[in-house]
Amino acid sequence: MGDFSLFTIIIIAANAIISYKGFNDYSFFERYKFNVGSIRRGEQFRIFSSGFLHADMSHLLFNMFTLYFFASRVVYHLGEFNFLILYIGSLALGSLLSLYFHKDEFHYSAVGASGAVMGVLYAAILLEPTQGIYMMFIPIAIPGYIFGIVYLLYSIYGMKNRIGNIGHDAHFGGAVGGYFITLILQPSLFETDLLMVGLLAIPIIILFIMHKTGKI
C-alpha cells in the first residue's frame, strides 16, 4: 500500500501533543472539549478542538493505532490532500451529529478523534470493501463491508439505548462523513462498485428512517 502520509504523522503528533496537554491541564481540557452548552453559546471551535483531546492514554492509543492502520489505504486511493479533507470533514460531521442529537442537553460533553478515525475507517472500507479486518479474540479476518455495516448498526443501537460512555453518534457521524466525502472525491465508485456503495449505505438509511419515525 502507499507510502505513510506526512499528514497522518502530523495528525497523530497533534493528537498526542494536545491530548498530553489536556491530561495535565484541567482548564485547557475544559476549554477545548466538546460541550453542547458552550457550543450553543458561540464556541464553535470546540467542534474541531475536541477531536484532538482524549480522556486518557488508552483512549488516545486506540484511536491513533486505528488511524495508523487504515490511513495509508485512504491516502493510496485519494491522495494526501484529499485524505486531510476527509479527516477534517469526518471530524466535523461526527461532532455535528452529536450536537444535533444532544442539542437540548447543555451539560453533554465529549472528547476524542473517534469520529474522524471512523470516517477514515469507513472510507477505507468503501475503497477496499473486501479487505479483511481483524478484531481481538476473533482469529479470522472479517470482510470490511460486513464489519462496517455491523458496526454502524451497533452504533444505532448504542445511540438509541445510550450504551456505555461512548459517543456512538460521533462515530456514526464520522462514518457518514467518510462515506459521502469518499464518494464525492472518487465518484467512479458508483460505476466500479455500486453494490458495495449501496450495501454500506444501509445503516445510514436505517438511521434516517428511525429518526424520521421518531424511533431515535
PDB file of C-alpha atoms in Angstrom:
ATOM      1  CA  MET A   1       0.000   0.000   0.000  1.00  0.00           C
ATOM      2  CA  GLY A   2       1.073   3.594  -0.445  1.00  0.00           C
ATOM      3  CA  ASP A   3       3.745   5.456   1.479  1.00  0.00           C
ATOM      4  CA  PHE A   4       2.925   6.516   5.013  1.00  0.00           C
ATOM      5  CA  SER A   5       1.449  10.001   4.725  1.00  0.00           C
ATOM      6  CA  LEU A   6       3.105  13.088   6.167  1.00  0.00           C
ATOM      7  CA  PHE A   7      -0.375  14.350   7.019  1.00  0.00           C
ATOM      8  CA  THR A   8      -1.041  11.180   9.006  1.00  0.00           C
ATOM      9  CA  ILE A   9       2.150  11.711  11.008  1.00  0.00           C
ATOM     10  CA  ILE A  10       1.177  15.347  11.663  1.00  0.00           C
ATOM     11  CA  ILE A  11      -2.344  14.352  12.758  1.00  0.00           C
ATOM     12  CA  ILE A  12      -1.049  11.663  15.124  1.00  0.00           C
ATOM     13  CA  ALA A  13       1.546  14.059  16.547  1.00  0.00           C
ATOM     14  CA  ALA A  14      -1.071  16.794  17.034  1.00  0.00           C
ATOM     15  CA  ASN A  15      -3.392  14.372  18.825  1.00  0.00           C
ATOM     16  CA  ALA A  16      -0.562  13.175  21.073  1.00  0.00           C
ATOM     17  CA  ILE A  17       0.685  16.667  21.970  1.00  0.00           C
ATOM     18  CA  ILE A  18      -2.739  18.243  22.539  1.00  0.00           C
ATOM     19  CA  SER A  19      -4.070  15.229  24.437  1.00  0.00           C
ATOM     20  CA  TYR A  20      -0.998  15.160  26.677  1.00  0.00           C
ATOM     21  CA  LYS A  21      -1.521  18.841  27.401  1.00  0.00           C
ATOM     22  CA  GLY A  22      -5.110  18.049  28.334  1.00  0.00           C
ATOM     23  CA  PHE A  23      -4.075  15.178  30.605  1.00  0.00           C
ATOM     24  CA  ASN A  24      -2.036  17.591  32.690  1.00  0.00           C
ATOM     25  CA  ASP A  25      -4.009  20.832  32.415  1.00  0.00           C
ATOM     26  CA  TYR A  26      -7.631  20.639  33.566  1.00  0.00           C
ATOM     27  CA  SER A  27      -8.505  24.203  32.485  1.00  0.00           C
ATOM     28  CA  PHE A  28      -7.102  23.530  28.984  1.00  0.00           C
ATOM     29  CA  PHE A  29      -9.125  20.322  28.751  1.00  0.00           C
ATOM     30  CA  GLU A  30     -12.326  22.066  29.862  1.00  0.00           C
ATOM     31  CA  ARG A  31     -11.717  24.989  27.493  1.00  0.00           C
ATOM     32  CA  TYR A  32     -11.444  22.883  24.354  1.00  0.00           C
ATOM     33  CA  LYS A  33     -13.615  19.801  24.934  1.00  0.00           C
ATOM     34  CA  PHE A  34     -16.930  19.296  23.128  1.00  0.00           C
ATOM     35  CA  ASN A  35     -19.692  20.774  25.266  1.00  0.00           C
ATOM     36  CA  VAL A  36     -23.169  21.453  23.928  1.00  0.00           C
ATOM     37  CA  GLY A  37     -23.848  24.460  26.140  1.00  0.00           C
ATOM     38  CA  SER A  38     -20.577  26.153  25.241  1.00  0.00           C
ATOM     39  CA  ILE A  39     -21.003  25.482  21.530  1.00  0.00           C
ATOM     40  CA  ARG A  40     -24.527  26.886  21.544  1.00  0.00           C
ATOM     41  CA  ARG A  41     -23.200  29.980  23.275  1.00  0.00           C
ATOM     42  CA  GLY A  42     -20.869  30.581  20.330  1.00  0.00           C
ATOM     43  CA  GLU A  43     -17.731  28.494  20.935  1.00  0.00           C
ATOM     44  CA  GLN A  44     -17.966  26.536  17.689  1.00  0.00           C
ATOM     45  CA  PHE A  45     -14.198  25.906  17.699  1.00  0.00           C
ATOM     46  CA  ARG A  46     -14.916  23.094  20.170  1.00  0.00           C
ATOM     47  CA  ILE A  47     -16.405  21.096  17.275  1.00  0.00           C
ATOM     48  CA  PHE A  48     -12.833  20.707  15.992  1.00  0.00           C
ATOM     49  CA  SER A  49     -10.638  21.153  19.078  1.00  0.00           C
ATOM     50  CA  SER A  50     -12.404  18.323  20.957  1.00  0.00           C
ATOM     51  CA  GLY A  51     -11.236  15.928  18.248  1.00  0.00           C
ATOM     52  CA  PHE A  52      -7.636  16.347  19.396  1.00  0.00           C
ATOM     53  CA  LEU A  53      -8.314  15.740  23.105  1.00  0.00           C
ATOM     54  CA  HIS A  54      -8.667  12.316  24.712  1.00  0.00           C
ATOM     55  CA  ALA A  55      -9.947  11.096  28.044  1.00  0.00           C
ATOM     56  CA  ASP A  56      -6.842   9.050  28.856  1.00  0.00           C
ATOM     57  CA  MET A  57      -3.832   7.354  27.302  1.00  0.00           C
ATOM     58  CA  SER A  58      -5.687   4.159  26.324  1.00  0.00           C
ATOM     59  CA  HIS A  59      -8.320   6.233  24.522  1.00  0.00           C
ATOM     60  CA  LEU A  60      -5.598   8.091  22.629  1.00  0.00           C
ATOM     61  CA  LEU A  61      -3.638   4.954  21.726  1.00  0.00           C
ATOM     62  CA  PHE A  62      -6.695   3.066  20.481  1.00  0.00           C
ATOM     63  CA  ASN A  63      -7.704   5.902  18.151  1.00  0.00           C
ATOM     64  CA  MET A  64      -4.197   6.527  16.853  1.00  0.00           C
ATOM     65  CA  PHE A  65      -3.447   2.851  16.214  1.00  0.00           C
ATOM     66  CA  THR A  66      -6.707   2.531  14.288  1.00  0.00           C
ATOM     67  CA  LEU A  67      -5.831   5.620  12.262  1.00  0.00           C
ATOM     68  CA  TYR A  68      -2.315   4.282  11.645  1.00  0.00           C
ATOM     69  CA  PHE A  69      -3.617   1.000  10.219  1.00  0.00           C
ATOM     70  CA  PHE A  70      -6.225   2.453   7.851  1.00  0.00           C
ATOM     71  CA  ALA A  71      -4.919   5.887   6.812  1.00  0.00           C
ATOM     72  CA  SER A  72      -2.461   4.531   4.238  1.00  0.00           C
ATOM     73  CA  ARG A  73      -5.276   2.800   2.327  1.00  0.00           C
ATOM     74  CA  VAL A  74      -7.186   6.059   2.008  1.00  0.00           C
ATOM     75  CA  VAL A  75      -4.058   8.050   1.061  1.00  0.00           C
ATOM     76  CA  TYR A  76      -3.220   5.448  -1.587  1.00  0.00           C
ATOM     77  CA  HIS A  77      -6.587   5.855  -3.308  1.00  0.00           C
ATOM     78  CA  LEU A  78      -7.399   9.529  -2.683  1.00  0.00           C
ATOM     79  CA  GLY A  79      -4.048  11.249  -2.180  1.00  0.00           C
ATOM     80  CA  GLU A  80      -2.671  13.108   0.826  1.00  0.00           C
ATOM     81  CA  PHE A  81      -4.582  16.379   0.481  1.00  0.00           C
ATOM     82  CA  ASN A  82      -7.925  14.619  -0.047  1.00  0.00           C
ATOM     83  CA  PHE A  83      -7.153  12.431   2.950  1.00  0.00           C
ATOM     84  CA  LEU A  84      -6.792  15.577   5.046  1.00  0.00           C
ATOM     85  CA  ILE A  85     -10.116  16.907   3.717  1.00  0.00           C
ATOM     86  CA  LEU A  86     -11.763  13.601   4.597  1.00  0.00           C
ATOM     87  CA  TYR A  87     -10.276  13.542   8.105  1.00  0.00           C
ATOM     88  CA  ILE A  88     -11.362  17.085   8.964  1.00  0.00           C
ATOM     89  CA  GLY A  89     -14.756  16.651   7.321  1.00  0.00           C
ATOM     90  CA  SER A  90     -15.434  13.434   9.215  1.00  0.00           C
ATOM     91  CA  LEU A  91     -14.362  15.055  12.477  1.00  0.00           C
ATOM     92  CA  ALA A  92     -16.779  17.932  11.852  1.00  0.00           C
ATOM     93  CA  LEU A  93     -19.710  15.705  10.871  1.00  0.00           C
ATOM     94  CA  GLY A  94     -19.152  13.469  13.893  1.00  0.00           C
ATOM     95  CA  SER A  95     -19.319  16.490  16.189  1.00  0.00           C
ATOM     96  CA  LEU A  96     -22.301  17.978  14.356  1.00  0.00           C
ATOM     97  CA  LEU A  97     -24.336  14.781  14.617  1.00  0.00           C
ATOM     98  CA  SER A  98     -23.570  14.670  18.348  1.00  0.00           C
ATOM     99  CA  LEU A  99     -24.649  18.299  18.622  1.00  0.00           C
ATOM    100  CA  TYR A 100     -27.863  17.541  16.757  1.00  0.00           C
ATOM    101  CA  PHE A 101     -28.860  14.591  18.934  1.00  0.00           C
ATOM    102  CA  HIS A 102     -27.838  16.276  22.196  1.00  0.00           C
ATOM    103  CA  LYS A 103     -28.768  19.884  21.350  1.00  0.00           C
ATOM    104  CA  ASP A 104     -31.019  20.219  24.405  1.00  0.00           C
ATOM    105  CA  GLU A 105     -28.523  18.608  26.814  1.00  0.00           C
ATOM    106  CA  PHE A 106     -26.396  21.635  27.671  1.00  0.00           C
ATOM    107  CA  HIS A 107     -24.232  19.572  30.010  1.00  0.00           C
ATOM    108  CA  TYR A 108     -23.311  16.968  27.363  1.00  0.00           C
ATOM    109  CA  SER A 109     -19.541  16.771  26.816  1.00  0.00           C
ATOM    110  CA  ALA A 110     -17.233  14.559  24.785  1.00  0.00           C
ATOM    111  CA  VAL A 111     -13.650  14.296  23.542  1.00  0.00           C
ATOM    112  CA  GLY A 112     -11.732  12.133  21.110  1.00  0.00           C
ATOM    113  CA  ALA A 113     -10.757  11.638  17.478  1.00  0.00           C
ATOM    114  CA  SER A 114     -13.171   8.716  17.123  1.00  0.00           C
ATOM    115  CA  GLY A 115     -15.454  10.489  14.642  1.00  0.00           C
ATOM    116  CA  ALA A 116     -12.570  11.409  12.347  1.00  0.00           C
ATOM    117  CA  VAL A 117     -10.966   7.980  12.711  1.00  0.00           C
ATOM    118  CA  MET A 118     -14.274   6.254  11.977  1.00  0.00           C
ATOM    119  CA  GLY A 119     -14.544   8.379   8.850  1.00  0.00           C
ATOM    120  CA  VAL A 120     -11.132   7.157   7.716  1.00  0.00           C
ATOM    121  CA  LEU A 121     -12.061   3.560   8.551  1.00  0.00           C
ATOM    122  CA  TYR A 122     -15.374   3.715   6.666  1.00  0.00           C
ATOM    123  CA  ALA A 123     -13.644   5.373   3.703  1.00  0.00           C
ATOM    124  CA  ALA A 124     -11.051   2.565   3.660  1.00  0.00           C
ATOM    125  CA  ILE A 125     -13.858   0.007   3.709  1.00  0.00           C
ATOM    126  CA  LEU A 126     -15.677   1.762   0.852  1.00  0.00           C
ATOM    127  CA  LEU A 127     -12.468   1.879  -1.192  1.00  0.00           C
ATOM    128  CA  GLU A 128     -11.487  -1.740  -0.412  1.00  0.00           C
ATOM    129  CA  PRO A 129     -14.723  -3.404   0.765  1.00  0.00           C
ATOM    130  CA  THR A 130     -13.470  -6.994   0.736  1.00  0.00           C
ATOM    131  CA  GLN A 131     -10.221  -6.265   2.572  1.00  0.00           C
ATOM    132  CA  GLY A 132     -10.159  -8.264   5.820  1.00  0.00           C
ATOM    133  CA  ILE A 133     -10.316  -6.610   9.220  1.00  0.00           C
ATOM    134  CA  TYR A 134      -9.029  -8.436  12.288  1.00  0.00           C
ATOM    135  CA  MET A 135     -10.563  -7.972  15.718  1.00  0.00           C
ATOM    136  CA  MET A 136      -9.321  -9.001  19.130  1.00  0.00           C
ATOM    137  CA  PHE A 137     -10.343 -12.554  20.117  1.00  0.00           C
ATOM    138  CA  ILE A 138     -11.565 -13.333  16.569  1.00  0.00           C
ATOM    139  CA  PRO A 139      -8.953 -15.463  14.756  1.00  0.00           C
ATOM    140  CA  ILE A 140     -10.238 -14.853  11.217  1.00  0.00           C
ATOM    141  CA  ALA A 141     -10.475 -11.717   9.102  1.00  0.00           C
ATOM    142  CA  ILE A 142     -13.895 -10.129   8.739  1.00  0.00           C
ATOM    143  CA  PRO A 143     -14.631  -8.675   5.285  1.00  0.00           C
ATOM    144  CA  GLY A 144     -14.544  -4.892   5.613  1.00  0.00           C
ATOM    145  CA  TYR A 145     -18.046  -4.240   4.314  1.00  0.00           C
ATOM    146  CA  ILE A 146     -19.565  -6.672   6.825  1.00  0.00           C
ATOM    147  CA  PHE A 147     -17.625  -5.084   9.676  1.00  0.00           C
ATOM    148  CA  GLY A 148     -18.684  -1.602   8.564  1.00  0.00           C
ATOM    149  CA  ILE A 149     -22.377  -2.423   8.318  1.00  0.00           C
ATOM    150  CA  VAL A 150     -22.474  -4.331  11.610  1.00  0.00           C
ATOM    151  CA  TYR A 151     -20.535  -1.648  13.460  1.00  0.00           C
ATOM    152  CA  LEU A 152     -22.856   1.133  12.323  1.00  0.00           C
ATOM    153  CA  LEU A 153     -25.926  -0.937  13.179  1.00  0.00           C
ATOM    154  CA  TYR A 154     -24.435  -1.381  16.654  1.00  0.00           C
ATOM    155  CA  SER A 155     -23.842   2.390  16.788  1.00  0.00           C
ATOM    156  CA  ILE A 156     -27.540   2.963  16.079  1.00  0.00           C
ATOM    157  CA  TYR A 157     -28.393   0.524  18.879  1.00  0.00           C
ATOM    158  CA  GLY A 158     -25.949   2.332  21.169  1.00  0.00           C
ATOM    159  CA  MET A 159     -27.425   5.732  20.278  1.00  0.00           C
ATOM    160  CA  LYS A 160     -30.975   4.559  20.906  1.00  0.00           C
ATOM    161  CA  ASN A 161     -30.173   2.888  24.235  1.00  0.00           C
ATOM    162  CA  ARG A 162     -27.299   5.167  25.328  1.00  0.00           C
ATOM    163  CA  ILE A 163     -24.987   2.250  25.960  1.00  0.00           C
ATOM    164  CA  GLY A 164     -21.756   2.986  27.795  1.00  0.00           C
ATOM    165  CA  ASN A 165     -19.713   6.153  27.979  1.00  0.00           C
ATOM    166  CA  ILE A 166     -19.211   6.115  24.211  1.00  0.00           C
ATOM    167  CA  GLY A 167     -20.059   8.764  21.614  1.00  0.00           C
ATOM    168  CA  HIS A 168     -21.960   6.460  19.286  1.00  0.00           C
ATOM    169  CA  ASP A 169     -23.437   9.432  17.432  1.00  0.00           C
ATOM    170  CA  ALA A 170     -19.964  10.890  16.791  1.00  0.00           C
ATOM    171  CA  HIS A 171     -18.805   7.513  15.461  1.00  0.00           C
ATOM    172  CA  PHE A 172     -21.819   7.316  13.180  1.00  0.00           C
ATOM    173  CA  GLY A 173     -21.482  10.912  12.004  1.00  0.00           C
ATOM    174  CA  GLY A 174     -17.802  10.379  11.253  1.00  0.00           C
ATOM    175  CA  ALA A 175     -18.598   7.274   9.221  1.00  0.00           C
ATOM    176  CA  VAL A 176     -21.251   9.197   7.270  1.00  0.00           C
ATOM    177  CA  GLY A 177     -18.625  11.861   6.579  1.00  0.00           C
ATOM    178  CA  GLY A 178     -16.131   9.262   5.386  1.00  0.00           C
ATOM    179  CA  TYR A 179     -18.756   7.642   3.167  1.00  0.00           C
ATOM    180  CA  PHE A 180     -20.039  10.759   1.398  1.00  0.00           C
ATOM    181  CA  ILE A 181     -16.721  12.594   1.138  1.00  0.00           C
ATOM    182  CA  THR A 182     -15.138   9.497  -0.429  1.00  0.00           C
ATOM    183  CA  LEU A 183     -17.936   9.287  -2.994  1.00  0.00           C
ATOM    184  CA  ILE A 184     -17.548  12.993  -3.795  1.00  0.00           C
ATOM    185  CA  LEU A 185     -13.795  12.628  -4.225  1.00  0.00           C
ATOM    186  CA  GLN A 186     -13.992   9.340  -6.126  1.00  0.00           C
ATOM    187  CA  PRO A 187     -17.365   9.164  -7.931  1.00  0.00           C
ATOM    188  CA  SER A 188     -16.074   6.344 -10.133  1.00  0.00           C
ATOM    189  CA  LEU A 189     -17.071   4.017  -7.266  1.00  0.00           C
ATOM    190  CA  PHE A 190     -20.665   4.347  -8.497  1.00  0.00           C
ATOM    191  CA  GLU A 191     -19.537   2.613 -11.688  1.00  0.00           C
ATOM    192  CA  THR A 192     -16.946   0.163 -10.369  1.00  0.00           C
ATOM    193  CA  ASP A 193     -18.509  -0.924  -7.055  1.00  0.00           C
ATOM    194  CA  LEU A 194     -22.158   0.159  -6.997  1.00  0.00           C
ATOM    195  CA  LEU A 195     -23.227  -2.883  -4.979  1.00  0.00           C
ATOM    196  CA  MET A 196     -20.867  -2.040  -2.102  1.00  0.00           C
ATOM    197  CA  VAL A 197     -21.828   1.637  -2.288  1.00  0.00           C
ATOM    198  CA  GLY A 198     -25.428   0.531  -1.777  1.00  0.00           C
ATOM    199  CA  LEU A 199     -24.693  -2.000   0.962  1.00  0.00           C
ATOM    200  CA  LEU A 200     -22.629   0.447   3.003  1.00  0.00           C
ATOM    201  CA  ALA A 201     -25.461   2.988   2.771  1.00  0.00           C
ATOM    202  CA  ILE A 202     -27.907   0.628   4.544  1.00  0.00           C
ATOM    203  CA  PRO A 203     -27.143   1.744   8.143  1.00  0.00           C
ATOM    204  CA  ILE A 204     -27.315   5.401   7.093  1.00  0.00           C
ATOM    205  CA  ILE A 205     -30.748   4.859   5.549  1.00  0.00           C
ATOM    206  CA  ILE A 206     -31.910   2.948   8.630  1.00  0.00           C
ATOM    207  CA  LEU A 207     -30.859   5.771  10.961  1.00  0.00           C
ATOM    208  CA  PHE A 208     -32.613   8.316   8.744  1.00  0.00           C
ATOM    209  CA  ILE A 209     -35.853   6.293   8.751  1.00  0.00           C
ATOM    210  CA  MET A 210     -35.699   5.681  12.511  1.00  0.00           C
ATOM    211  CA  HIS A 211     -35.165   9.368  13.156  1.00  0.00           C
ATOM    212  CA  LYS A 212     -37.999  10.419  10.838  1.00  0.00           C
ATOM    213  CA  THR A 213     -40.375   7.973  12.505  1.00  0.00           C
ATOM    214  CA  GLY A 214     -39.369   9.125  15.988  1.00  0.00           C
ATOM    215  CA  LYS A 215     -37.733   5.855  16.999  1.00  0.00           C
ATOM    216  CA  ILE A 216     -34.405   7.506  17.813  1.00  0.00           C
TER     217      ILE A 216
END
